[in-house]
mmCIF file of C-alpha atoms in Angstrom:
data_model
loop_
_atom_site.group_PDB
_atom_site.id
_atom_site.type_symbol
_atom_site.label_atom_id
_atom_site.label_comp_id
_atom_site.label_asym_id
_atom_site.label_seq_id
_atom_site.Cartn_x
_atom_site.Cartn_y
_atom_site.Cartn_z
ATOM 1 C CA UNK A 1 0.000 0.000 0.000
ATOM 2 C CA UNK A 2 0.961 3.462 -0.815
ATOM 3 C CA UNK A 3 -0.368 5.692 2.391
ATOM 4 C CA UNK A 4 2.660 4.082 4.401
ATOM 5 C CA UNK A 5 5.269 4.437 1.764
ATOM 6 C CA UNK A 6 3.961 8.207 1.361
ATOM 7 C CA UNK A 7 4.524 8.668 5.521
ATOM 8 C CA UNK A 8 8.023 7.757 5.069
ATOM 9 C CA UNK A 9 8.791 10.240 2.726
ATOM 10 C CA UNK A 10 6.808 13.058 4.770
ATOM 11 C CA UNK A 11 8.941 12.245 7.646
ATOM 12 C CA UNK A 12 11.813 11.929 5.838
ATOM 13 C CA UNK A 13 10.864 15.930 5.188
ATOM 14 C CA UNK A 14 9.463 17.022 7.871
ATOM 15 C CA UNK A 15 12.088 19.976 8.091
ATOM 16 C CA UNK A 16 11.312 20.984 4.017
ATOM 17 C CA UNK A 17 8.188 23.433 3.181
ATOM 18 C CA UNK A 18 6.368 19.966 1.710
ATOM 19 C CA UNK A 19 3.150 18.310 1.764
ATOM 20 C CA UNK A 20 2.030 15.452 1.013
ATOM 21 C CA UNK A 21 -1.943 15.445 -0.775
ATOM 22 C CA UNK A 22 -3.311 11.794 -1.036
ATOM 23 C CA UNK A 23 -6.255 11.715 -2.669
ATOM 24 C CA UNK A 24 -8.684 8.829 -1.776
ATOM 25 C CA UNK A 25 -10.579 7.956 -4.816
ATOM 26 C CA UNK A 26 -13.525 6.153 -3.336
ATOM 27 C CA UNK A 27 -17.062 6.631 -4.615
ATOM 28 C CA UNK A 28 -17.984 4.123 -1.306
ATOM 29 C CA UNK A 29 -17.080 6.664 0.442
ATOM 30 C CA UNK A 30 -15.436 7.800 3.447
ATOM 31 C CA UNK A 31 -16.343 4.183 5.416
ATOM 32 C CA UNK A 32 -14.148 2.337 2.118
ATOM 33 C CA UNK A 33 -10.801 4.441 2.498
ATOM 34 C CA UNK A 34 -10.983 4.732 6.560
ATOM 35 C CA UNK A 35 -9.503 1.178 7.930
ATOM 36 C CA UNK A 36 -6.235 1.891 5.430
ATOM 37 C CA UNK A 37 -6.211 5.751 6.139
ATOM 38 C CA UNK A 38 -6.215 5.096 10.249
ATOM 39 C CA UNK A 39 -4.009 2.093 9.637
ATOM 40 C CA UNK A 40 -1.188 4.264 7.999
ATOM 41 C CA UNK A 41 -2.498 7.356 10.541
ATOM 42 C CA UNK A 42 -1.072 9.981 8.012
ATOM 43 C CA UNK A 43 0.368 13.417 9.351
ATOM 44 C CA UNK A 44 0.275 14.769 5.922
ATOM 45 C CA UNK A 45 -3.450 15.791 4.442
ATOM 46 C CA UNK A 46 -5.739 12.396 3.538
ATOM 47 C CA UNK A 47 -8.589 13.295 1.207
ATOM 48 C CA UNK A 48 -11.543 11.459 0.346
ATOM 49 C CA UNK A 49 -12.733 12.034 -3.432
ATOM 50 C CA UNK A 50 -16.175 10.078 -3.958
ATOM 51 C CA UNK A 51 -16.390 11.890 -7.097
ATOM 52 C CA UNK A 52 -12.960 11.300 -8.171
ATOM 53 C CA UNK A 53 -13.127 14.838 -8.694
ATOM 54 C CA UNK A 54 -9.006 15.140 -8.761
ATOM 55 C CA UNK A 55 -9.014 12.252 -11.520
ATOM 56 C CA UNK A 56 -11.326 14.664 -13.734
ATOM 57 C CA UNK A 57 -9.359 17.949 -13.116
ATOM 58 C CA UNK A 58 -6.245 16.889 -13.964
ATOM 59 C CA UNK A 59 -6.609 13.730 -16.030
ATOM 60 C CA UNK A 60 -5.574 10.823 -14.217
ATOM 61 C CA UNK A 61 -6.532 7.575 -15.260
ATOM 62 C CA UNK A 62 -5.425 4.960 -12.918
ATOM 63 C CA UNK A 63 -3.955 5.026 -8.864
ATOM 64 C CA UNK A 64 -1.101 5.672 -7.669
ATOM 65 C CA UNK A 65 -0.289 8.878 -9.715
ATOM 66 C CA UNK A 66 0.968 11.604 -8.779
ATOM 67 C CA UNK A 67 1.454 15.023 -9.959
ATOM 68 C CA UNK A 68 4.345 17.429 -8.670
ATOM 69 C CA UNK A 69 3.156 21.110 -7.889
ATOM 70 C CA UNK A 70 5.578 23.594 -7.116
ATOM 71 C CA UNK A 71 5.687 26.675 -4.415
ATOM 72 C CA UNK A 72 3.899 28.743 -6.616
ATOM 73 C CA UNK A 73 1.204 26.329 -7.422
ATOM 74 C CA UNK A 74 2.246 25.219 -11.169
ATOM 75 C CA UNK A 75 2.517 21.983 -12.196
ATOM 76 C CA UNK A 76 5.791 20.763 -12.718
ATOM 77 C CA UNK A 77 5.242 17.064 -12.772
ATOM 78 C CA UNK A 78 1.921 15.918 -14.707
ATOM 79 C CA UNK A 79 0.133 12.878 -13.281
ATOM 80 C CA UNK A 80 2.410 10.341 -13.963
ATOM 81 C CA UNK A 81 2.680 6.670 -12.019
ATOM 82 C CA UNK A 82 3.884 7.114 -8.685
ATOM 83 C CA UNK A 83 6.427 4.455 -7.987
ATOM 84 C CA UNK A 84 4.055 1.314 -9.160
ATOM 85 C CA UNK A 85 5.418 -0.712 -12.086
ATOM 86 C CA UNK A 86 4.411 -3.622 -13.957
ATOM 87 C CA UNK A 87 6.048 -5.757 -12.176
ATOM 88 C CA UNK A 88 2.722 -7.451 -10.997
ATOM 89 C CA UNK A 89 1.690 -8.806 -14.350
ATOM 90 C CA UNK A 90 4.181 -12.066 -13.868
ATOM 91 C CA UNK A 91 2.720 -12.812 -10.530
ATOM 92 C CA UNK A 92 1.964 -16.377 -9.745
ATOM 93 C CA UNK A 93 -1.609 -15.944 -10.191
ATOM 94 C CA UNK A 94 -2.041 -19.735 -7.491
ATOM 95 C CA UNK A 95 0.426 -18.423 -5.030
ATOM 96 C CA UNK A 96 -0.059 -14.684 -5.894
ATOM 97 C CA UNK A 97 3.911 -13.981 -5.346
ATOM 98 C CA UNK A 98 6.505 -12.298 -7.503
ATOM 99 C CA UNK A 99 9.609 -14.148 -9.190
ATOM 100 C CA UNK A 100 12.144 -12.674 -6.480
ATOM 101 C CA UNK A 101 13.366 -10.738 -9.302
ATOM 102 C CA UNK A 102 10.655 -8.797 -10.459
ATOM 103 C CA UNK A 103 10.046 -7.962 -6.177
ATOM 104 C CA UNK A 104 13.480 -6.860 -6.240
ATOM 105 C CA UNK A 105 13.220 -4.809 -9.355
ATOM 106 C CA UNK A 106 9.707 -3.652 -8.257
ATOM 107 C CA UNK A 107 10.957 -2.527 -4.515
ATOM 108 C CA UNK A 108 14.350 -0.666 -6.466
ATOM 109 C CA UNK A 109 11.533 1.249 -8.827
ATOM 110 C CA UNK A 110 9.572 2.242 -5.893
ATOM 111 C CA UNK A 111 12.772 3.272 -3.818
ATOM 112 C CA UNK A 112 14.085 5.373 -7.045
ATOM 113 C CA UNK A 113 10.873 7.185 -7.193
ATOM 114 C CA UNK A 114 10.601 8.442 -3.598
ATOM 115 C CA UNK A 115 14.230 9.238 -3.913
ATOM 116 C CA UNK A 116 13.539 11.786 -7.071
ATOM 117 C CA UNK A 117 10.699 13.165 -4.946
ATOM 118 C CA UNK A 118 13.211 13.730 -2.350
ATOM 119 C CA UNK A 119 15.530 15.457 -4.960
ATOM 120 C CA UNK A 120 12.841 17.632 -6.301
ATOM 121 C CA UNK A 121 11.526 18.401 -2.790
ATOM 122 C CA UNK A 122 15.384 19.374 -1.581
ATOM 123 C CA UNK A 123 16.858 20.766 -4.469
ATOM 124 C CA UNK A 124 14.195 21.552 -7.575
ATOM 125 C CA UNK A 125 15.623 18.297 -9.668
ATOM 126 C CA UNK A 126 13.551 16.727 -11.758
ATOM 127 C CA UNK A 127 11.168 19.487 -12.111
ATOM 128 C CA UNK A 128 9.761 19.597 -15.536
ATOM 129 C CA UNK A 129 10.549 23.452 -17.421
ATOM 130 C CA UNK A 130 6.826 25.063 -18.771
ATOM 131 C CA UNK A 131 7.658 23.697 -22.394
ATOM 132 C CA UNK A 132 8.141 20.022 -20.861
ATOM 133 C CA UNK A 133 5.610 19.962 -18.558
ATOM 134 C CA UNK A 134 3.066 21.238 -20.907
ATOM 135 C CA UNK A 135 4.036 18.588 -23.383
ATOM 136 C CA UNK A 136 3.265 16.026 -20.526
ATOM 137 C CA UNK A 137 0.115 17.189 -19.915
ATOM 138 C CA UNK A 138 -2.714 13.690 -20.504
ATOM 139 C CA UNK A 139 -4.513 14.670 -24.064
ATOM 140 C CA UNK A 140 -8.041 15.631 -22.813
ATOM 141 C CA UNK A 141 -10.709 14.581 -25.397
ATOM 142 C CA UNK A 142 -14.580 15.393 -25.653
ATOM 143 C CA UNK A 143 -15.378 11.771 -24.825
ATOM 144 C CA UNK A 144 -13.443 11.744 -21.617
ATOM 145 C CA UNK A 145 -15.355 15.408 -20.617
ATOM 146 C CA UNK A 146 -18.581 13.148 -21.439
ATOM 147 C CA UNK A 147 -16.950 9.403 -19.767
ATOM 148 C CA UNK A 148 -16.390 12.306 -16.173
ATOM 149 C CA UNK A 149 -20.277 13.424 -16.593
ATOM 150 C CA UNK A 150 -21.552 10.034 -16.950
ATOM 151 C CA UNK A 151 -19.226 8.773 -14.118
ATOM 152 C CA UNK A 152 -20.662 11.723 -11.854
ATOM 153 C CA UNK A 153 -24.282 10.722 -12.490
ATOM 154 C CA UNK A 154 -23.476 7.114 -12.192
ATOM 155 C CA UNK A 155 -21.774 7.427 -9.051
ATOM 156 C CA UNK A 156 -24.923 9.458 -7.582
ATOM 157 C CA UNK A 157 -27.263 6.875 -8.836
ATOM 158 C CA UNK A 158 -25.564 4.156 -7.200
ATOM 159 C CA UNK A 159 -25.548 6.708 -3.858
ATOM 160 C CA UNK A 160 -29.282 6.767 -3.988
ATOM 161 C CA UNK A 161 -29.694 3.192 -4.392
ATOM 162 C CA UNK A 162 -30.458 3.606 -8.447
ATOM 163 C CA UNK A 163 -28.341 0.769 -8.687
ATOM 164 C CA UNK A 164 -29.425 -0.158 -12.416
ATOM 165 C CA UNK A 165 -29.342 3.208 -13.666
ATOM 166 C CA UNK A 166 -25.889 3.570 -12.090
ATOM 167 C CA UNK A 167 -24.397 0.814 -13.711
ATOM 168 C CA UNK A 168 -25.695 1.869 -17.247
ATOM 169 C CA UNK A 169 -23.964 5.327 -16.875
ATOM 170 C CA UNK A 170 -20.910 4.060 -15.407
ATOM 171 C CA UNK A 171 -20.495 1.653 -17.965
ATOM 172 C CA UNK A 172 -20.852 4.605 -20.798
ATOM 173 C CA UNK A 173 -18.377 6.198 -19.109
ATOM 174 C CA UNK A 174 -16.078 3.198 -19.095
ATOM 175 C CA UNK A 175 -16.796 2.933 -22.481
ATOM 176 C CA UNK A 176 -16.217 6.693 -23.465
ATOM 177 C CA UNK A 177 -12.594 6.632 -21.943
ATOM 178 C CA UNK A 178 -11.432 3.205 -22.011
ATOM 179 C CA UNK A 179 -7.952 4.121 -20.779
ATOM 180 C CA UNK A 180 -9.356 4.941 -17.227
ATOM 181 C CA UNK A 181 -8.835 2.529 -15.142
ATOM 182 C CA UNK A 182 -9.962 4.308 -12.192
ATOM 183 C CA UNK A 183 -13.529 4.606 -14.232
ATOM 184 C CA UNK A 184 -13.345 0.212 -14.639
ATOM 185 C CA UNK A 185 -12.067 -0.764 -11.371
ATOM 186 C CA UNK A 186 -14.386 1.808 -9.374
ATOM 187 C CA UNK A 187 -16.908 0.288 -11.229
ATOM 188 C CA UNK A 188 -16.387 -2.721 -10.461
ATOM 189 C CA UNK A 189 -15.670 -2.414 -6.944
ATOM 190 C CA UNK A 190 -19.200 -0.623 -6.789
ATOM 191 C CA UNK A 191 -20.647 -3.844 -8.386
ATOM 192 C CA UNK A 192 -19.143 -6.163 -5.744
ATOM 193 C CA UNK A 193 -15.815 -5.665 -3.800
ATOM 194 C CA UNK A 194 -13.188 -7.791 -4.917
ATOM 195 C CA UNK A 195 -14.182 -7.581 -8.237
ATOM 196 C CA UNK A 196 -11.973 -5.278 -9.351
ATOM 197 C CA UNK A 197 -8.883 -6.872 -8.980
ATOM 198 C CA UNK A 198 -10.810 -10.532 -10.007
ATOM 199 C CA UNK A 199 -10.758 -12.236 -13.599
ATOM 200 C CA UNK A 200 -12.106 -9.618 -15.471
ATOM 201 C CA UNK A 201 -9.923 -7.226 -14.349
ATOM 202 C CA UNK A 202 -6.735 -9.647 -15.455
ATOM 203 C CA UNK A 203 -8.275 -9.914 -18.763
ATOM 204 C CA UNK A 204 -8.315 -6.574 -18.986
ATOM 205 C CA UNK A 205 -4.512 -5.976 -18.192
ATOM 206 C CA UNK A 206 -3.565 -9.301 -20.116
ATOM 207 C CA UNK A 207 -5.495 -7.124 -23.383
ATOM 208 C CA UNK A 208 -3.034 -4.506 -22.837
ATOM 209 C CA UNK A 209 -0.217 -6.624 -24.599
ATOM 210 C CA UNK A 210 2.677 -4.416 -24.869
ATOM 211 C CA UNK A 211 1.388 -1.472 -23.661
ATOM 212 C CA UNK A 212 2.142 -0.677 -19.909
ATOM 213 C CA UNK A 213 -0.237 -0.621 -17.038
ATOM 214 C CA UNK A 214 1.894 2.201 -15.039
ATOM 215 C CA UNK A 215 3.776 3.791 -17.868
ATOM 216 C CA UNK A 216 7.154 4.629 -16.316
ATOM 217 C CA UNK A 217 7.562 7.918 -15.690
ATOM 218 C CA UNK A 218 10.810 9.807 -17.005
ATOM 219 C CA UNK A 219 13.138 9.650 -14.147
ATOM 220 C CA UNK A 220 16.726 8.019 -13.361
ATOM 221 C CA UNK A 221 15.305 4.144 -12.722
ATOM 222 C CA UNK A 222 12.522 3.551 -15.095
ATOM 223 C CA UNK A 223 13.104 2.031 -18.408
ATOM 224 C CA UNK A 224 11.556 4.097 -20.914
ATOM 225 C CA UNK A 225 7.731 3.119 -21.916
ATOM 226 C CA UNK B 1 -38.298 19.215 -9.925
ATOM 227 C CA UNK B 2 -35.294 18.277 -10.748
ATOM 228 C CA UNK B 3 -31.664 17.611 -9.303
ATOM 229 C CA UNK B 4 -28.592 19.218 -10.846
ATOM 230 C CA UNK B 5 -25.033 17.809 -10.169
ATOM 231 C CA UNK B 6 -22.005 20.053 -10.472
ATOM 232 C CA UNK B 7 -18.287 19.412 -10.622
ATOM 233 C CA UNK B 8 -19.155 20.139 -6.876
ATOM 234 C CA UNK B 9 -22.187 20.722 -5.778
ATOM 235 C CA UNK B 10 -25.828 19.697 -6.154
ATOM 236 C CA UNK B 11 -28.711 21.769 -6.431
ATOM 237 C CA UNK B 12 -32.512 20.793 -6.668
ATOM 238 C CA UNK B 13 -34.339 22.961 -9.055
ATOM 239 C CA UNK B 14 -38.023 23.704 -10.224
ATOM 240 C CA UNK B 15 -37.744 22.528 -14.034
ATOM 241 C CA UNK B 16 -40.494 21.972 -16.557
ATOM 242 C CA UNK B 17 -40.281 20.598 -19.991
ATOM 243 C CA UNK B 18 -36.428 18.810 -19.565
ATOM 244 C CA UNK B 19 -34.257 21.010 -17.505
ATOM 245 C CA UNK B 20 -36.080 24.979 -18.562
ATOM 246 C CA UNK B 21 -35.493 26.420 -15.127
ATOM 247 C CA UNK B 22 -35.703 29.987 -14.122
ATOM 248 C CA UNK B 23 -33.150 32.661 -14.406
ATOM 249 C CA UNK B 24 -32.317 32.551 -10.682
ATOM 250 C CA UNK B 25 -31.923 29.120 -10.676
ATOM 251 C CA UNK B 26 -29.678 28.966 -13.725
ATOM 252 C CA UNK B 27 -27.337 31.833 -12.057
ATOM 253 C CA UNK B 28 -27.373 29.517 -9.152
ATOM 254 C CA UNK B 29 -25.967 26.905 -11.341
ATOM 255 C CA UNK B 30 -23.526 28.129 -13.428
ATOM 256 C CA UNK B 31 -22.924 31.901 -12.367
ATOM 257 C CA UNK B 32 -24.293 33.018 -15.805
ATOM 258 C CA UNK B 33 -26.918 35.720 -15.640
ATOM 259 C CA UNK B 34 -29.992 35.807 -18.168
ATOM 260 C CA UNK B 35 -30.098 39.590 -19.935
ATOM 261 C CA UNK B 36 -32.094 40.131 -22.928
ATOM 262 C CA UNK B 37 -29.194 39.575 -24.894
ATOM 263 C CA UNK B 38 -28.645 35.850 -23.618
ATOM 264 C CA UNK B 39 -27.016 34.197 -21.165
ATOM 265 C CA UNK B 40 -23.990 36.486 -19.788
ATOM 266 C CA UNK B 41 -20.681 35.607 -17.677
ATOM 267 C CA UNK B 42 -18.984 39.269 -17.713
ATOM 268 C CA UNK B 43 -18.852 41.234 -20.544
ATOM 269 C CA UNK B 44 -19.764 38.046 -22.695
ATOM 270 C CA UNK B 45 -22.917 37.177 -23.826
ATOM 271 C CA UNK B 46 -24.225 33.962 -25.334
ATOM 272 C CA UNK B 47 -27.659 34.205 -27.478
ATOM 273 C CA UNK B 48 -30.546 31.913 -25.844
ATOM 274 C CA UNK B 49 -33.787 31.705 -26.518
ATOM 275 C CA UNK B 50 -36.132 32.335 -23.118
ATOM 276 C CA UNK B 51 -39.411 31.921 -22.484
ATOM 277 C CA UNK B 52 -41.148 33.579 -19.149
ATOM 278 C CA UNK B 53 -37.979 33.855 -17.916
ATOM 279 C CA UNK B 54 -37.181 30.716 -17.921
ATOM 280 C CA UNK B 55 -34.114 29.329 -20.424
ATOM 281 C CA UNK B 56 -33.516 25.483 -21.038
ATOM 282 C CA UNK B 57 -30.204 25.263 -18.957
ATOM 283 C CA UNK B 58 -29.053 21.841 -20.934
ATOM 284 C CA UNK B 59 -29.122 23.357 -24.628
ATOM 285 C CA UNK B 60 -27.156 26.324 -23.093
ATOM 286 C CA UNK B 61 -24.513 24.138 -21.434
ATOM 287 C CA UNK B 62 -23.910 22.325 -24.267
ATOM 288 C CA UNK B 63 -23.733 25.233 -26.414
ATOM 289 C CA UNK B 64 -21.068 26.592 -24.615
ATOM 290 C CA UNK B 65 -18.807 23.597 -24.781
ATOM 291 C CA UNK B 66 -19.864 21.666 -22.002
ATOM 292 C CA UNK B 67 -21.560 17.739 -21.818
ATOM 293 C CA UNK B 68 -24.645 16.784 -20.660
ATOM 294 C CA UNK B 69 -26.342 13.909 -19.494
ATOM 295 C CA UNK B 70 -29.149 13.081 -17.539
ATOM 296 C CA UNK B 71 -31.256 10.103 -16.019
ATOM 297 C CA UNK B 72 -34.960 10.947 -15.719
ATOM 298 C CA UNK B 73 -35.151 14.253 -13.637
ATOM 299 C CA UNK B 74 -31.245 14.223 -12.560
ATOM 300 C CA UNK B 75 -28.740 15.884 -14.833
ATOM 301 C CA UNK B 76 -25.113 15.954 -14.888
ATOM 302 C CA UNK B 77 -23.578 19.034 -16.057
ATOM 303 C CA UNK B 78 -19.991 18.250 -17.345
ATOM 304 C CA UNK B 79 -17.114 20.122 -17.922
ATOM 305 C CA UNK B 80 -16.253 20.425 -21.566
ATOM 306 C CA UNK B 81 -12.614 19.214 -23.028
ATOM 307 C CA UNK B 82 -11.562 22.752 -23.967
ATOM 308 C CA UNK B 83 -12.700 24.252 -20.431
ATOM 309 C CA UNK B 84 -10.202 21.596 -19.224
ATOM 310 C CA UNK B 85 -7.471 22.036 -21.186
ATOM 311 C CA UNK B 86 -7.595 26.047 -20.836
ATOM 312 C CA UNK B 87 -7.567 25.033 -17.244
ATOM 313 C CA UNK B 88 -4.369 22.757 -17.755
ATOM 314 C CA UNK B 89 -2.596 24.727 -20.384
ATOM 315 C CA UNK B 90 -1.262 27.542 -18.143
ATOM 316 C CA UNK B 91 0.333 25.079 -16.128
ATOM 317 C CA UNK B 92 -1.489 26.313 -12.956
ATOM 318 C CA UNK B 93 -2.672 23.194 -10.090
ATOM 319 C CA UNK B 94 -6.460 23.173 -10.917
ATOM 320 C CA UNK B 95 -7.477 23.901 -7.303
ATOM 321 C CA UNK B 96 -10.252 21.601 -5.616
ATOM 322 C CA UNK B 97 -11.229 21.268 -1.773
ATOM 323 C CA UNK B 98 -12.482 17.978 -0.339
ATOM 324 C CA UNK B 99 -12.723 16.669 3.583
ATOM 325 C CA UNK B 100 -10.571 14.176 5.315
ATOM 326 C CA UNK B 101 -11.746 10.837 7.714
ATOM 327 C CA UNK B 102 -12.750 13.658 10.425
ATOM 328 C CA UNK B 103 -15.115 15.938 7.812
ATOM 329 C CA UNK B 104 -12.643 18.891 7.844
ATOM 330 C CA UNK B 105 -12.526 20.419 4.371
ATOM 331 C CA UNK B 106 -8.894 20.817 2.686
ATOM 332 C CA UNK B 107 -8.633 23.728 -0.058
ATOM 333 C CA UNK B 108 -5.374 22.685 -2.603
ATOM 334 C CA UNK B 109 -4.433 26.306 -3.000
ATOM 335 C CA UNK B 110 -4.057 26.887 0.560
ATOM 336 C CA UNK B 111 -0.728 25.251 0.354
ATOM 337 C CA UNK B 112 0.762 27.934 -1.841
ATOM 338 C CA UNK B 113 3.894 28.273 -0.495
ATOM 339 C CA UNK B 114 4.850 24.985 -0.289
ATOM 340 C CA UNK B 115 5.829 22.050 -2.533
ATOM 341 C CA UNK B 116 2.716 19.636 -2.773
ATOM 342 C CA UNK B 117 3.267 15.984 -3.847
ATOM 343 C CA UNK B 118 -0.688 15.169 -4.488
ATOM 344 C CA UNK B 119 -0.929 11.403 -5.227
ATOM 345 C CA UNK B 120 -4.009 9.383 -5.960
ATOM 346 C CA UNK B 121 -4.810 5.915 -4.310
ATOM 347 C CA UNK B 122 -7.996 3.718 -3.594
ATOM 348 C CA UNK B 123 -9.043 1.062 -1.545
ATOM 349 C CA UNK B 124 -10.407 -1.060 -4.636
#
């Protein structure tokens, strides 16, 4: 889990004007994200997001990502994948383990993200110039403004118990912006817990073929995409 | 009636004939006033049609860039692809607020000052 990985590096800055902002994105609802939130008992803020309100505003498709905002409040990181690799698609699916490998490999990627963080947080590194960042920005599209407002209306269905109707719209929305994962696997978790990380949800990653599931993002330790 | 849902809020309107809801509602809604040029944000105006005062608030999303969908008497009122990448483009954190375990709201921008690592995770 992320929340206790993202303590770590708080600490590890607790003397650095720094926050850490993780974003719950939970259309369950407070009662879904509280036994991990007071398990990791953050310092830094914990937000729930129902709505996935933050996913919409700045295009993010899939958890963990993370987007880098400077003093000033510009972006100088888009949402990129925060640490996670794909490390996880060779895991044994019986005994649900990684080759020893792959764990290692997966634990360096991890450890060479928070490190940049660290960097950025200390010293600027790593910060994207306007051009860069700009060019990083996700490639909004009319069908992913519609996939948000279907996704909205879907997720307030299911809150008033319009549990049909819900799953039509959220299923449009799905279908409108097929790269969201968030949009599948909230879905599905709305459906019936568990069932976004079941079969379907394999399938789904096995379809990807080459394609990654958490592109790397452009920093010293990833492999390029 | 009807509901309305926002970005961030939710309103619940009088609405006849799909979403044609009066002029004080629609301000309520999207902070556009109804003149007798159109519907006006500033010094800009958009033409609309209105009848007794009332304007049909989904045509006039749409026509200014924006999605809209609806189930029976609730609406969703989107935010359009442009709107989002203006928002994006100047590089500027597109500010939210939202509340933590205890119901305390956060605002994003009242971290100016500081370096903010915002990361997304779920319980799913």
């Amino acid at each position: 889990m992320d929340l206790p990985v993202w303590q770590s590096l708080f600490d590890s800055l607790a003397d650095a004007n720094f926050m850490v902002v993780a974003v719950a994105m939970d259309s369950r609802g407070v009662e879904a994200a509280r036994p991990w939130i007071e398990a990791a008992a953050p310092t830094y803020w914990s937000l729930i997001d129902p709505e996935h309100r933050v996913a919409s505003l700045y295009g993010m498709v899939n958890v963990p990502q993370a987007v880098w905002i400077d003093e000033g409040g510009k972006i100088v990181r888009p949402p990129e994948s925060a640490g996670s690799t794909d490390h996880f698609r060779g895991m044994d699916q019986v005994t649900k383990t990684l080759a020893p490998d792959d764990a290692k490999a997966r634990l360096a990627a991890r450890t060479a993200y928070m490190d940049a963080v660290r960097a950025w947080v200390r010293t600027g590194a790593h910060a994207l110039p306007g051009d860069a960042a700009r060019a990083a920005l996700p490639a909004l599209t009319a069908d992913m403004s519609l996939a948000h407002a279907h996704f909205r209306l879907g997720v307030w269905l299911q809150q008033h118990d319009r549990v049909a109707d819900a799953a039509r719209h959220l299923a449009e929305a799905s279908r409108l912006h097929p790269e969201s994962w968030n949009m599948w696997r909230q879905t599905a978790d709305l459906e019936q817990v568990g069932k976004s990380g079941g079969p379907e949800f394999w399938a789904r990653v096995k379809a990807l073929g080459d394609k990654s599931y958490y592109p790397p993002p452009n920093l010293p330790g990833f492999a390029a995409d | 009636m009807a509901t309305i849902l926002t970005q961030t809020n939710e309103y619940t309107v009088d609405a006849a004939a799909g979403l044609q809801v009066t002029a004080a509602d629609a301000f309520a809604v999207t902070g556009w006033t109804l003149k007798p040029e159109g519907m006006c944000l500033g010094d800009l105006c958009v033409p609309m049609p209105s009848a007794g005062g009332r304007i049909d608030l989904a045509a006039f999303w749409q026509k200014i860039g924006n999605p809209v969908v609806s189930e029976g008497d609730v609406w969703s009122l989107g935010v359009g692809a442009d709107a989002r990448r203006d928002g994006l483009a100047g590089l500027d954190a597109p500010d939210f607020e939202l509340q933590d375990l205890a119901g305390q709201t956060h605002r994003l921008s009242s971290l100016r000052g500081k370096k903010v690592f915002l990361s997304s995770w779920a319980s799913w």
